[in-house]
GROMACS .gro file of C-alpha atoms in nm:
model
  262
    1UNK     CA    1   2.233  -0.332   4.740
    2UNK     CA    2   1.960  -0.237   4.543
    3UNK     CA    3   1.976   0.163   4.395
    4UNK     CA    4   1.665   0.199   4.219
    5UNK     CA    5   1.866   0.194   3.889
    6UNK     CA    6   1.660  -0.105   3.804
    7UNK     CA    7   1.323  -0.027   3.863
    8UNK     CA    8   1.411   0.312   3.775
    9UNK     CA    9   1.461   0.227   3.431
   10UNK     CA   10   1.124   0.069   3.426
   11UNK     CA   11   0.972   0.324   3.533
   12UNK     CA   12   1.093   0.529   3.264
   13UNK     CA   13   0.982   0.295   3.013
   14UNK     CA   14   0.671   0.260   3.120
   15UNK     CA   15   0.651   0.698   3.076
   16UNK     CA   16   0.770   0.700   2.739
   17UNK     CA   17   0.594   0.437   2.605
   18UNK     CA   18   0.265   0.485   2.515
   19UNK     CA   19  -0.015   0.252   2.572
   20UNK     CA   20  -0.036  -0.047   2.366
   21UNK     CA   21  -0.383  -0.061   2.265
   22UNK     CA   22  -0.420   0.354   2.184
   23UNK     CA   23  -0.075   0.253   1.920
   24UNK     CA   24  -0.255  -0.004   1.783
   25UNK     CA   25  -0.527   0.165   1.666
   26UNK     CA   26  -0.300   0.481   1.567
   27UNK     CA   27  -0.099   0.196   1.389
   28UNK     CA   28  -0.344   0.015   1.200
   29UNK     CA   29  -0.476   0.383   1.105
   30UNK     CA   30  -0.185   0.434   0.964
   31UNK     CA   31  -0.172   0.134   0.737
   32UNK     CA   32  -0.566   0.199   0.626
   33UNK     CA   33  -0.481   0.514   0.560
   34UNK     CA   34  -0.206   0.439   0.335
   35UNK     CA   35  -0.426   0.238   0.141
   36UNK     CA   36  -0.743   0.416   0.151
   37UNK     CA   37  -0.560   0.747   0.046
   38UNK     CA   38  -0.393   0.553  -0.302
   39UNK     CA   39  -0.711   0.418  -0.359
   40UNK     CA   40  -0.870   0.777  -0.318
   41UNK     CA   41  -0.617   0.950  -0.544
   42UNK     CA   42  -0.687   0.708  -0.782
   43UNK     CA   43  -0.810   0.773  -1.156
   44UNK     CA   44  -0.565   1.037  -1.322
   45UNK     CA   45  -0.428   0.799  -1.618
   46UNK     CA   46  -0.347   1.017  -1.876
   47UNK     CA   47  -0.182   1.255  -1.630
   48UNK     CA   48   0.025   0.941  -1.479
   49UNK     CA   49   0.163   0.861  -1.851
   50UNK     CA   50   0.245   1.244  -1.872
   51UNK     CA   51   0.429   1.256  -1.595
   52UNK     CA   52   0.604   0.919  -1.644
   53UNK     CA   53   0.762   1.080  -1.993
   54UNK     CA   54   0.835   1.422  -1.791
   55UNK     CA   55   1.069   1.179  -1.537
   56UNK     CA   56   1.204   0.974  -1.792
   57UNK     CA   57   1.361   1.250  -1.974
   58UNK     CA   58   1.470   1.394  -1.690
   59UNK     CA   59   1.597   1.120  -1.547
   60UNK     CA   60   1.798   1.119  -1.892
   61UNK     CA   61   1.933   1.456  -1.895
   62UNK     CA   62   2.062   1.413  -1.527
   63UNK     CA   63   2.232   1.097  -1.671
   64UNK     CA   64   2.109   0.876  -1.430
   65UNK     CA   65   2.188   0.508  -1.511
   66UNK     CA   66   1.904   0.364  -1.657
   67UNK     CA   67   1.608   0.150  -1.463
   68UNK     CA   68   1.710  -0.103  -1.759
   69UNK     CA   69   2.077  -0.162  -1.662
   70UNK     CA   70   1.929  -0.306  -1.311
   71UNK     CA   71   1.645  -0.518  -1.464
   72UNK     CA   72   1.927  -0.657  -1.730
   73UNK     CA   73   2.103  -0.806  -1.441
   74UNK     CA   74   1.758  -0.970  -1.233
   75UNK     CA   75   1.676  -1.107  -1.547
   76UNK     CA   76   1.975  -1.308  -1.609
   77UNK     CA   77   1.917  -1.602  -1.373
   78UNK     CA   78   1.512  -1.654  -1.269
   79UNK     CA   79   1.608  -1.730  -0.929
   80UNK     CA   80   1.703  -1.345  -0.881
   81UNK     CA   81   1.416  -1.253  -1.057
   82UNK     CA   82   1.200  -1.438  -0.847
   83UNK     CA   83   1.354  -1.330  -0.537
   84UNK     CA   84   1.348  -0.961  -0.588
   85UNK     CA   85   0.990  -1.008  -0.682
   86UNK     CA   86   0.919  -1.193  -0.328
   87UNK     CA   87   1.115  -0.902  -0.138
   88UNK     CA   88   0.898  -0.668  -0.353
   89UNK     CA   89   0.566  -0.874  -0.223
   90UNK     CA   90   0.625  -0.960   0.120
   91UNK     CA   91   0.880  -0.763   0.323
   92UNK     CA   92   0.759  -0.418   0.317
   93UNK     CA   93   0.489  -0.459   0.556
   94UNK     CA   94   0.593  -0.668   0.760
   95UNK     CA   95   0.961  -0.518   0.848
   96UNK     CA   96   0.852  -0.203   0.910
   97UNK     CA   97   0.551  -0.345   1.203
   98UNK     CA   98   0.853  -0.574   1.327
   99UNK     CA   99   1.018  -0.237   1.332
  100UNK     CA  100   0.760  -0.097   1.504
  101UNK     CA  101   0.700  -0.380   1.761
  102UNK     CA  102   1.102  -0.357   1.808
  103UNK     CA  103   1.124   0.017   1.936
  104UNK     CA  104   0.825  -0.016   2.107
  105UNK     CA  105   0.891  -0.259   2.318
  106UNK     CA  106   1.289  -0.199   2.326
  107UNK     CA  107   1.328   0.138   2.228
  108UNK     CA  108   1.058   0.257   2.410
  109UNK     CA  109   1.258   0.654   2.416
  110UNK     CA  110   1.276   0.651   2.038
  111UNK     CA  111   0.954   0.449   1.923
  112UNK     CA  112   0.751   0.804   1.909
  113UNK     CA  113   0.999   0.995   1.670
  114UNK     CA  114   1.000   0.720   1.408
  115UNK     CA  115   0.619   0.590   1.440
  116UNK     CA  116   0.591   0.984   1.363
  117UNK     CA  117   0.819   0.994   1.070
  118UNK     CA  118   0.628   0.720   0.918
  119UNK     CA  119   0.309   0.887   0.978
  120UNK     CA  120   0.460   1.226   0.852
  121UNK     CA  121   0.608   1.064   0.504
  122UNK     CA  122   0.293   0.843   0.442
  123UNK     CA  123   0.095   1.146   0.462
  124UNK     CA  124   0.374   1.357   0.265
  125UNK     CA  125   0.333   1.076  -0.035
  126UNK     CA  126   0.000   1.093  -0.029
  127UNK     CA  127  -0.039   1.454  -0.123
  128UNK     CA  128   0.227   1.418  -0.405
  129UNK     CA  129   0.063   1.068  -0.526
  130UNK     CA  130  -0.228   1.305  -0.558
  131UNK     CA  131  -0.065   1.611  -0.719
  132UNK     CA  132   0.181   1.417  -0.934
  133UNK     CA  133   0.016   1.084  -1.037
  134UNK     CA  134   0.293   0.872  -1.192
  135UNK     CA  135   0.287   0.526  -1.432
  136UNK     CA  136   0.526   0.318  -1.283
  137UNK     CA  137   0.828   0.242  -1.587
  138UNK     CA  138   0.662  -0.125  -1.638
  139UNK     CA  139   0.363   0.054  -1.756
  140UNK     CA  140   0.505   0.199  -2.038
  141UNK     CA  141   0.611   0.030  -2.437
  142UNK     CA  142   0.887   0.133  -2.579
  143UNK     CA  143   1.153   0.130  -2.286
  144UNK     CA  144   1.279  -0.238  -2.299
  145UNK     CA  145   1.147  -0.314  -1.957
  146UNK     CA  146   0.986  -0.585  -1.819
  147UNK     CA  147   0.628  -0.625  -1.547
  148UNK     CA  148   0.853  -0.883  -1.395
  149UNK     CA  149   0.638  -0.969  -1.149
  150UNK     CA  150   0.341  -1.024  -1.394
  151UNK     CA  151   0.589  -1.239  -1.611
  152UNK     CA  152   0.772  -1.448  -1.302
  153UNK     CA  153   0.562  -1.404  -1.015
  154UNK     CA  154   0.466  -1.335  -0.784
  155UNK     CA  155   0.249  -1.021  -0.795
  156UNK     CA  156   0.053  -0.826  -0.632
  157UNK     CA  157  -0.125  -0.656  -0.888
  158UNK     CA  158  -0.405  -0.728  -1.135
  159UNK     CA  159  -0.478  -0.544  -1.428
  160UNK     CA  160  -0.467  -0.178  -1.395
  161UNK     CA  161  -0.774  -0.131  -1.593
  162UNK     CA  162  -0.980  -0.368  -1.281
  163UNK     CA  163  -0.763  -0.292  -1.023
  164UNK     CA  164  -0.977  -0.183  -0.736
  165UNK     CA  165  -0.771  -0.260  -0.411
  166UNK     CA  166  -0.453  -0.063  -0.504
  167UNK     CA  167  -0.336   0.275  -0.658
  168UNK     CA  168  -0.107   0.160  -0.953
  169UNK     CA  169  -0.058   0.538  -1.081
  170UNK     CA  170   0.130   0.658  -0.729
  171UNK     CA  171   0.488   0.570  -0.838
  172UNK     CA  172   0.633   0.908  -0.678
  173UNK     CA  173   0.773   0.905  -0.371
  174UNK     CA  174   0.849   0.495  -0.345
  175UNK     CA  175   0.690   0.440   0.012
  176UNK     CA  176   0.836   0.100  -0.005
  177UNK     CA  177   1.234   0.272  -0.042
  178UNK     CA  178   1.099   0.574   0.203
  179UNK     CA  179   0.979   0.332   0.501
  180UNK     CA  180   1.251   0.116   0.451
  181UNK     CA  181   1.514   0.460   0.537
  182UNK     CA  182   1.286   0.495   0.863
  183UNK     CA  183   1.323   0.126   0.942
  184UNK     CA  184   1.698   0.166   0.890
  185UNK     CA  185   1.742   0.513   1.091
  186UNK     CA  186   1.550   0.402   1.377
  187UNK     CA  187   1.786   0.104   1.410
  188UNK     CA  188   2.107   0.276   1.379
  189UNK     CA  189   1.987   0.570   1.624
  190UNK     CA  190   1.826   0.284   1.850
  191UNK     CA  191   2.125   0.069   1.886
  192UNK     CA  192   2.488   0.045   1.973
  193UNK     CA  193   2.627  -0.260   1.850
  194UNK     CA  194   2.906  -0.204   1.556
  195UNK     CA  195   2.680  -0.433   1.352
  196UNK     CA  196   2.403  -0.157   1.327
  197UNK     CA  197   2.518   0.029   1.032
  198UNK     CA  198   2.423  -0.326   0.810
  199UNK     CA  199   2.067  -0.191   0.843
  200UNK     CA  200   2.207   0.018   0.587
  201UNK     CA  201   2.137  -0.247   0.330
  202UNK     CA  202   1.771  -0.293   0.366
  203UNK     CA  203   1.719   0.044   0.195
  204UNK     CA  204   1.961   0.014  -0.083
  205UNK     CA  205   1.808  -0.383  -0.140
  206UNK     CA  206   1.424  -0.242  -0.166
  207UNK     CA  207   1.587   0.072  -0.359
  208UNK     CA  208   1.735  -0.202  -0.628
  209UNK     CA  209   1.473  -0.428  -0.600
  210UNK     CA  210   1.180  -0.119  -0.712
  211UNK     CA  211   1.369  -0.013  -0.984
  212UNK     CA  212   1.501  -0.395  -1.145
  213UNK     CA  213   1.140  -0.491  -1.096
  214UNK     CA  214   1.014  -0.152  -1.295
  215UNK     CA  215   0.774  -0.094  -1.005
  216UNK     CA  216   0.943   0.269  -0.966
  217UNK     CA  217   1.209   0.444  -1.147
  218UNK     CA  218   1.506   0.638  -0.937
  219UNK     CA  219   1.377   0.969  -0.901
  220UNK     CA  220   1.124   0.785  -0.708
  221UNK     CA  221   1.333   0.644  -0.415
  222UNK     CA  222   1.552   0.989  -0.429
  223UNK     CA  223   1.275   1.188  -0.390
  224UNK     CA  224   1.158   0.927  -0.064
  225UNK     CA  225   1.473   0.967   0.085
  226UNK     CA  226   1.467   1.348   0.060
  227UNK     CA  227   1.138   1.336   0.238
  228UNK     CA  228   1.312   1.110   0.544
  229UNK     CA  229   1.592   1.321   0.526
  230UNK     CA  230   1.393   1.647   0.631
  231UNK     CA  231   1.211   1.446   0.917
  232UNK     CA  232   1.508   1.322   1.024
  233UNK     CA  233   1.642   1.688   1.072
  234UNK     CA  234   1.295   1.849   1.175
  235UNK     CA  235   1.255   1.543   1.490
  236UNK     CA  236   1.672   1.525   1.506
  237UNK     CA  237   1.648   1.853   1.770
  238UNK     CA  238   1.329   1.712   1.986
  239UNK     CA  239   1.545   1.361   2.022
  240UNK     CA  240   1.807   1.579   2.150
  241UNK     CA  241   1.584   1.731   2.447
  242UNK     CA  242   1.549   1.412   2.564
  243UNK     CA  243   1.715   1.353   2.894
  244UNK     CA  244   2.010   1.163   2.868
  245UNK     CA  245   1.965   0.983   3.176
  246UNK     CA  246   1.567   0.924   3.250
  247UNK     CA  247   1.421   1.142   3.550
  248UNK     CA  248   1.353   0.849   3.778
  249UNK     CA  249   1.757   0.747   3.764
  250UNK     CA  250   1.813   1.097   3.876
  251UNK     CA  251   1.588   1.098   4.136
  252UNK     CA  252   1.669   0.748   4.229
  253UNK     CA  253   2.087   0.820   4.256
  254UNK     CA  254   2.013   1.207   4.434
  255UNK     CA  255   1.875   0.967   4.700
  256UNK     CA  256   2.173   0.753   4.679
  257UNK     CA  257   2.392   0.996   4.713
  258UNK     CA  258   2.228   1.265   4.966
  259UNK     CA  259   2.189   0.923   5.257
  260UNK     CA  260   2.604   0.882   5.260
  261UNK     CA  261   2.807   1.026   5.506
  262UNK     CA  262   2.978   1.327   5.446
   0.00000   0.00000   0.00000
């Protein structure tokens, strides 16, 4: 006998979920925006070289491990090199829309609290980009580090001095360690399986992979993941006033119930 459960639940997706072709364009606003805005912040050298010495040493007298320690251990067989490189290159974009294809599709109750977030902490590192520029640690002598990807490949950089399709002076906050916590959240909230908690490793892999490649130094990814931690508590209490069990279900099992005999 058919309950309504089913279409119920359909239904409800179709309610949460917004339309496809109004997320696409909020979407692919996003991404222009993200690289529109590091293009417009753009230009602050000596400021970014500043700043890089002000992290360093602080970086130092917290005693952080040094960005060094993780390069030391890339560098000792070019095949890791090379690969953390290629992660660098080619799977921040592209896990994070797979992301966002997954929840909105599958996830359709959760999809709007972490498309949010991701607005919300591009937007966040955007104003800091712009009122802390910051020379990534490959940028600077001195430090026994390593442009690894200029040196292995491959990169997706040119020259600072002629680069005109990226921001290289927006080290701080690492987007590419701060998306990947969203990516990883949204999974673990958005899923049950025991399994889920391996999402875990995406963020710590892009976190290593930043700092061995000297694209960002730690303060960098600690200061992303302070940003996702604060969305993650300011959305945490809307998530919760979500129905646990979707309006049309109720409706659909009140009817159930009220046509037996009492």
């Amino acid at each position: 006998m058919n309950t309504g459960v089913v279409s119920g639940e359909r239904q409800s997706a179709t309610r949460i979920r917004p339309r496809a072709w109004t997320e696409l364009l909020l979407v692919v606003g996003l991404f222009l925006a993200y690289k529109v805005g590091r293009l417009v912040v753009d230009g602050r050298v000596s400021a970014a070289y500043a700043n890089a010495d002000l992290v360093w040493d602080f970086e130092r007298a917290l005693r952080l491990p040094g960005e060094a320690d993780v390069q030391h251990l890339l560098l000792s067989a070019e095949a890791l090199v090379r690969g953390a490189n290629l992660y660098y290159a080619v799977v921040h974009f592209p896990a994070t829309i797979a992301f966002l294809l997954f929840m909105y599709f599958f996830r359709p109750e959760h999809y709007l609290r972490f498309r949010r977030m991701l607005a919300w902490l591009t937007a966040m590192g955007l104003l800091i980009h712009f009122a802390f520029p910051l020379a990534p640690p490959r940028m600077l002598g001195g430090l026994g580090l390593v442009d690894t990807a200029a040196v292995y490949g491959p990169s997706v950089y040119g020259p600072p001095e002629t680069d005109t399709l990226s921001n290289q002076y927006a080290a701080m906050p690492s987007l590419h360690v701060g998306w990947a916590i969203v990516v990883a959240a949204g999974l673990i909230v958005a899923t049950r399986t025991k399994w889920r908690w391996l999402w875990v490793a995406h963020p710590v892999l892009t976190m290593i992979v930043v700092v061995g490649t000297a694209n960002h130094y730690w303060l960098d990814g600690a200061v992303a993941g302070g940003l996702v931690a604060g969305l993650l508590a300011a959305t945490a209490k809307r998530e919760l006033e979500l129905p646990a069990v979707p309006l049309q279900l109720q409706r659909a099992e009140t009817a159930h119930s009220a046509g037996k005999p009492t």
